[in-house]
Amino acid sequence: MYTDYARHYDEGQFHFSVLMYDYLQDVLKLHEPPGRSLIDLACGTGTLAMMLADSGWDVLGIDMARGMLREAQRKARHSAGIERSIRFRRADMRDWTVAEPVDVVTCCYDSLNYLLEEADLQATFAAVWAALKPGGVWIFDINTPYFLEHVWQPVEVEERDDYAHVMQTTFHPERCLSTLSLTGFARQPDGRYERFVEHHAERGYAEADLRRLLTAADFTIEALYDCFIFTDPAPNCHRWLWVCRKI
Ligand SMILES: C[S@@+](CC[C@H](N)C(=O)[O-])C[C@H]1O[C@@H](n2cnc3c(N)ncnc32)[C@H](O)[C@@H]1O
């Protein structure tokens, strides 16, 4: 996953990071971190990481997909000349450490839904906890089970000048799992279209299970919001925003 699609990701998905960047400004005012160092876990093509670095954060972006990191590094190089503190590193979010603990860890845009077992979440929460300074803040969004089951369209088509894709999603209620196949068609320099297929899977977790796993990892849960606003999530909320602290 995120191999061929990585080159086409930003055109369709960039706007999410812009929305999340604005929202995070308010979240971080309400849940103040001790300082300005941050890890963006599953940073993808690095858009959010770069926006944060451009506003004065010292940022490390971590992702597992080589193609996504290649795009992130290309974008960071492209805007060379701008003073920013940003690095990228390839790692699995379930298994990584840092030498210097940081003030904030973020993980955005469904990335935790890509962890398909509770043990994966446990390992990730433990790694985040170890990477935070005391008082550090752990912020992540996650698609809700309601969204995966009732809202995610079974077929989505995106068409641009030189690229098109079809996403077909199937929901498996017994595991609260959405499997998705993405068939992309990318125009080549000679005008022909190259076809590629990627398979993705996202799992939904109940609120009570996330609470249990976060608490077991020693986090204090400061807030659970309906993502992009500051109200308690309704039962039909599409995306949660969790804010936790390492006390
Ligand atoms: C929907 S993208 C979100 C990317 C980015 N956070 C954004 O807002 O655009 C999900 C990202 O999670 C990454 N990812 C999935 N599983 C991962 C894992 N086990 N470790 C690290 N990254 C992972 C993928 O490579 C991909 O970049």
Short mmCIF file of C-alpha atoms and ligand atoms in Angstrom, two decimals:
data_model
loop_
_atom_site.label_atom_id
_atom_site.label_comp_id
_atom_site.label_asym_id
_atom_site.label_seq_id
_atom_site.Cartn_x
_atom_site.Cartn_y
_atom_site.Cartn_z
CA MET A 1 0.00 0.00 0.00
CA TYR A 2 1.04 3.60 -0.60
CA THR A 3 3.48 2.56 -3.32
CA ASP A 4 2.24 3.77 -6.76
CA TYR A 5 -0.52 5.83 -5.15
CA ALA A 6 2.06 7.86 -3.17
CA ARG A 7 2.85 10.02 -6.24
CA HIS A 8 -0.83 10.89 -6.66
CA TYR A 9 -1.78 11.17 -2.99
CA ASP A 10 -1.33 14.89 -2.47
CA GLU A 11 -3.56 16.09 -5.28
CA GLY A 12 -6.55 14.32 -3.76
CA GLN A 13 -5.71 14.40 -0.04
CA PHE A 14 -3.70 17.59 0.61
CA HIS A 15 -6.75 19.52 1.85
CA PHE A 16 -7.10 17.28 4.92
CA SER A 17 -3.72 18.41 6.28
CA VAL A 18 -4.67 22.05 5.76
CA LEU A 19 -7.87 21.56 7.78
CA MET A 20 -6.02 19.56 10.43
CA TYR A 21 -3.27 22.18 10.74
CA ASP A 22 -5.85 24.89 11.51
CA TYR A 23 -7.72 22.67 13.95
CA LEU A 24 -4.50 21.66 15.73
CA GLN A 25 -3.69 25.31 16.43
CA ASP A 26 -6.84 25.49 18.59
CA VAL A 27 -6.38 22.01 20.08
CA LEU A 28 -2.85 22.91 21.19
CA LYS A 29 -4.09 26.15 22.78
CA LEU A 30 -6.60 24.16 24.85
CA HIS A 31 -4.16 21.33 25.65
CA GLU A 32 -0.85 23.10 26.04
CA PRO A 33 2.31 21.05 25.53
CA PRO A 34 5.46 21.77 27.53
CA GLY A 35 7.49 22.82 24.46
CA ARG A 36 7.71 22.94 20.67
CA SER A 37 9.16 19.61 19.56
CA LEU A 38 6.82 17.25 17.73
CA ILE A 39 6.71 13.91 15.99
CA ASP A 40 4.13 13.41 13.26
CA LEU A 41 3.59 9.67 13.22
CA ALA A 42 2.49 8.15 9.89
CA CYS A 43 3.32 11.54 8.38
CA GLY A 44 2.68 10.35 4.82
CA THR A 45 3.83 12.92 2.28
CA GLY A 46 4.71 15.32 5.09
CA THR A 47 2.26 18.16 4.42
CA LEU A 48 1.17 18.62 8.03
CA ALA A 49 4.73 18.08 9.29
CA MET A 50 5.99 20.81 6.98
CA MET A 51 3.25 23.28 7.91
CA LEU A 52 4.09 22.73 11.58
CA ALA A 53 7.82 23.12 10.94
CA ASP A 54 7.14 26.34 9.02
CA SER A 55 5.33 27.72 12.05
CA GLY A 56 8.29 27.11 14.36
CA TRP A 57 7.94 23.52 15.53
CA ASP A 58 10.94 21.20 15.56
CA VAL A 59 9.46 18.25 13.65
CA LEU A 60 10.31 14.64 12.97
CA GLY A 61 8.04 12.86 10.47
CA ILE A 62 7.87 9.07 10.69
CA ASP A 63 6.23 6.77 8.17
CA MET A 64 6.61 3.22 6.96
CA ALA A 65 5.96 3.76 3.25
CA ARG A 66 9.05 4.55 1.19
CA GLY A 67 6.98 6.20 -1.56
CA MET A 68 5.25 8.56 0.86
CA LEU A 69 8.56 9.55 2.48
CA ARG A 70 10.11 10.12 -0.94
CA GLU A 71 7.34 12.65 -1.68
CA ALA A 72 7.82 14.26 1.75
CA GLN A 73 11.55 14.66 1.22
CA ARG A 74 11.07 15.99 -2.31
CA LYS A 75 8.63 18.62 -1.02
CA ALA A 76 10.97 19.61 1.82
CA ARG A 77 13.85 20.00 -0.68
CA HIS A 78 11.71 21.90 -3.17
CA SER A 79 10.99 24.68 -0.75
CA ALA A 80 14.68 24.90 0.24
CA GLY A 81 15.64 28.35 1.40
CA ILE A 82 12.83 28.45 3.92
CA GLU A 83 14.26 28.06 7.43
CA ARG A 84 12.60 25.07 9.02
CA SER A 85 13.57 22.26 11.35
CA ILE A 86 12.27 19.03 9.85
CA ARG A 87 13.54 15.50 9.44
CA PHE A 88 11.92 12.35 8.15
CA ARG A 89 12.54 8.79 9.16
CA ARG A 90 11.25 5.45 7.95
CA ALA A 91 9.85 3.28 10.73
CA ASP A 92 6.87 1.15 11.62
CA MET A 93 4.76 3.08 14.12
CA ARG A 94 4.51 -0.05 16.26
CA ASP A 95 8.27 -0.25 16.75
CA TRP A 96 10.38 2.89 17.02
CA THR A 97 12.27 4.91 19.60
CA VAL A 98 13.88 8.34 19.77
CA ALA A 99 16.98 9.44 21.67
CA GLU A 100 15.40 12.76 22.73
CA PRO A 101 11.80 12.74 24.01
CA VAL A 102 9.45 15.31 22.46
CA ASP A 103 6.56 17.53 23.60
CA VAL A 104 3.87 16.37 21.18
CA VAL A 105 3.15 13.30 19.05
CA THR A 106 0.43 13.54 16.39
CA CYS A 107 -1.00 10.82 14.15
CA CYS A 108 -3.57 12.01 11.62
CA TYR A 109 -5.91 11.08 8.80
CA ASP A 110 -7.00 7.53 9.58
CA SER A 111 -3.44 6.32 10.12
CA LEU A 112 -4.26 4.41 13.30
CA ASN A 113 -7.12 2.64 11.50
CA TYR A 114 -4.38 0.91 9.50
CA LEU A 115 -3.45 -1.02 12.65
CA LEU A 116 -5.56 -4.14 12.41
CA GLU A 117 -5.08 -5.76 15.83
CA GLU A 118 -5.36 -4.45 19.39
CA ALA A 119 -1.77 -5.61 19.94
CA ASP A 120 -0.67 -3.17 17.19
CA LEU A 121 -2.38 -0.29 18.99
CA GLN A 122 -0.83 -1.40 22.28
CA ALA A 123 2.65 -1.41 20.76
CA THR A 124 2.09 2.00 19.13
CA PHE A 125 0.75 3.59 22.32
CA ALA A 126 3.74 2.24 24.25
CA ALA A 127 6.17 3.66 21.68
CA VAL A 128 4.42 7.06 21.77
CA TRP A 129 4.45 7.09 25.58
CA ALA A 130 8.19 6.34 25.62
CA ALA A 131 8.84 9.11 23.06
CA LEU A 132 7.06 11.84 25.06
CA LYS A 133 8.48 14.06 27.78
CA PRO A 134 6.52 14.14 31.03
CA GLY A 135 3.61 16.49 30.33
CA GLY A 136 3.79 15.67 26.62
CA VAL A 137 0.62 15.47 24.54
CA TRP A 138 -0.55 12.63 22.27
CA ILE A 139 -3.10 13.69 19.67
CA PHE A 140 -4.64 11.42 17.06
CA ASP A 141 -7.71 11.15 14.90
CA ILE A 142 -9.37 7.88 13.95
CA ASN A 143 -12.32 6.93 11.77
CA THR A 144 -15.18 5.65 13.90
CA PRO A 145 -16.81 2.23 13.45
CA TYR A 146 -19.96 4.16 12.44
CA PHE A 147 -18.10 5.85 9.59
CA LEU A 148 -16.57 2.63 8.29
CA GLU A 149 -19.87 0.77 8.40
CA HIS A 150 -22.39 3.39 7.31
CA VAL A 151 -20.68 6.29 5.57
CA TRP A 152 -17.68 5.10 3.58
CA GLN A 153 -18.92 4.81 0.02
CA PRO A 154 -18.54 1.33 -1.52
CA VAL A 155 -17.28 2.93 -4.74
CA GLU A 156 -15.45 6.22 -5.15
CA VAL A 157 -14.13 7.57 -8.42
CA GLU A 158 -11.66 10.39 -8.80
CA GLU A 159 -10.75 11.83 -12.18
CA ARG A 160 -8.14 14.44 -13.01
CA ASP A 161 -6.37 15.50 -16.22
CA ASP A 162 -3.64 12.86 -16.16
CA TYR A 163 -4.82 10.49 -13.46
CA ALA A 164 -7.93 8.59 -12.39
CA HIS A 165 -8.71 5.99 -9.78
CA VAL A 166 -11.54 3.80 -8.59
CA MET A 167 -11.71 2.80 -4.93
CA GLN A 168 -13.89 -0.17 -4.04
CA THR A 169 -14.54 -0.75 -0.37
CA THR A 170 -16.07 -3.74 1.41
CA PHE A 171 -17.07 -3.66 5.08
CA HIS A 172 -16.61 -6.84 7.13
CA PRO A 173 -18.84 -6.40 10.21
CA GLU A 174 -17.42 -9.35 12.17
CA ARG A 175 -14.05 -7.56 12.44
CA CYS A 176 -15.26 -3.96 11.92
CA LEU A 177 -12.86 -3.94 8.99
CA SER A 178 -13.02 -2.08 5.69
CA THR A 179 -10.92 -3.50 2.90
CA LEU A 180 -10.29 -1.29 -0.06
CA SER A 181 -8.85 -1.90 -3.49
CA LEU A 182 -7.60 1.11 -5.36
CA THR A 183 -7.16 0.81 -9.12
CA GLY A 184 -5.26 3.78 -10.50
CA PHE A 185 -4.57 4.89 -14.06
CA ALA A 186 -1.64 7.27 -14.42
CA ARG A 187 -0.79 8.98 -17.70
CA GLN A 188 2.79 8.35 -18.83
CA PRO A 189 5.02 10.80 -20.78
CA ASP A 190 4.17 8.95 -24.04
CA GLY A 191 0.44 9.53 -23.42
CA ARG A 192 -0.42 5.96 -22.49
CA TYR A 193 -2.04 5.16 -19.15
CA GLU A 194 -0.39 2.77 -16.72
CA ARG A 195 -2.69 0.79 -14.43
CA PHE A 196 -1.81 -0.12 -10.85
CA VAL A 197 -3.67 -1.77 -7.99
CA GLU A 198 -3.16 -1.30 -4.25
CA HIS A 199 -4.93 -2.95 -1.33
CA HIS A 200 -5.63 -1.07 1.90
CA ALA A 201 -7.46 -2.08 5.08
CA GLU A 202 -8.81 0.05 7.93
CA ARG A 203 -10.22 -1.26 11.17
CA GLY A 204 -12.60 0.57 13.49
CA TYR A 205 -12.23 0.42 17.27
CA ALA A 206 -14.94 1.04 19.84
CA GLU A 207 -14.54 4.07 22.07
CA ALA A 208 -14.45 1.86 25.18
CA ASP A 209 -11.62 -0.24 23.72
CA LEU A 210 -9.56 2.83 22.87
CA ARG A 211 -10.12 4.21 26.39
CA ARG A 212 -9.02 0.91 27.89
CA LEU A 213 -5.88 0.66 25.72
CA LEU A 214 -4.86 4.30 26.30
CA THR A 215 -5.36 4.01 30.04
CA ALA A 216 -3.42 0.73 30.13
CA ALA A 217 -0.58 2.54 28.33
CA ASP A 218 -0.58 5.07 31.22
CA PHE A 219 -2.04 8.00 29.27
CA THR A 220 -4.44 10.44 30.88
CA ILE A 221 -7.27 11.10 28.42
CA GLU A 222 -7.88 14.85 28.40
CA ALA A 223 -10.52 15.02 25.69
CA LEU A 224 -12.43 13.18 23.03
CA TYR A 225 -13.84 15.52 20.39
CA ASP A 226 -15.90 15.21 17.28
CA CYS A 227 -12.94 15.89 14.97
CA PHE A 228 -12.67 19.47 13.67
CA ILE A 229 -14.99 20.83 16.35
CA PHE A 230 -14.90 20.80 20.16
CA THR A 231 -18.14 19.08 21.09
CA ASP A 232 -18.60 15.60 22.54
CA PRO A 233 -18.93 13.11 19.70
CA ALA A 234 -22.48 12.08 18.77
CA PRO A 235 -23.18 8.36 18.16
CA ASN A 236 -23.00 9.01 14.40
CA CYS A 237 -19.68 10.87 14.59
CA HIS A 238 -17.45 10.08 11.59
CA ARG A 239 -14.04 10.82 13.08
CA TRP A 240 -12.82 11.17 16.65
CA LEU A 241 -10.00 13.37 17.84
CA TRP A 242 -8.33 12.04 21.00
CA VAL A 243 -6.11 14.20 23.20
CA CYS A 244 -4.05 12.38 25.84
CA ARG A 245 -1.23 13.37 28.14
CA LYS A 246 1.74 11.60 29.68
CA ILE A 247 1.58 12.77 33.29
C1 LIG B 1 -4.14 8.02 5.08
S1 LIG B 1 -2.40 8.14 5.13
C2 LIG B 1 -2.20 9.60 6.17
C3 LIG B 1 -0.88 10.28 5.93
C4 LIG B 1 -0.72 11.62 6.64
N1 LIG B 1 -0.81 11.48 8.08
C5 LIG B 1 -1.74 12.64 6.15
O1 LIG B 1 -2.40 13.26 6.98
O2 LIG B 1 -1.84 12.83 4.92
C6 LIG B 1 -1.93 6.81 6.22
C7 LIG B 1 -0.42 6.73 6.43
O3 LIG B 1 -0.16 5.76 7.44
C8 LIG B 1 1.05 5.13 7.11
N2 LIG B 1 1.12 3.87 7.85
C9 LIG B 1 0.22 2.85 7.85
N3 LIG B 1 0.63 1.87 8.67
C10 LIG B 1 1.81 2.28 9.21
C11 LIG B 1 2.71 1.72 10.16
N4 LIG B 1 2.49 0.51 10.71
N5 LIG B 1 3.79 2.42 10.51
C12 LIG B 1 4.04 3.65 9.96
N6 LIG B 1 3.24 4.22 9.06
C13 LIG B 1 2.13 3.55 8.69
C14 LIG B 1 0.97 4.95 5.61
O4 LIG B 1 2.22 4.68 5.03
C15 LIG B 1 0.37 6.30 5.20
O5 LIG B 1 1.37 7.24 4.90
#
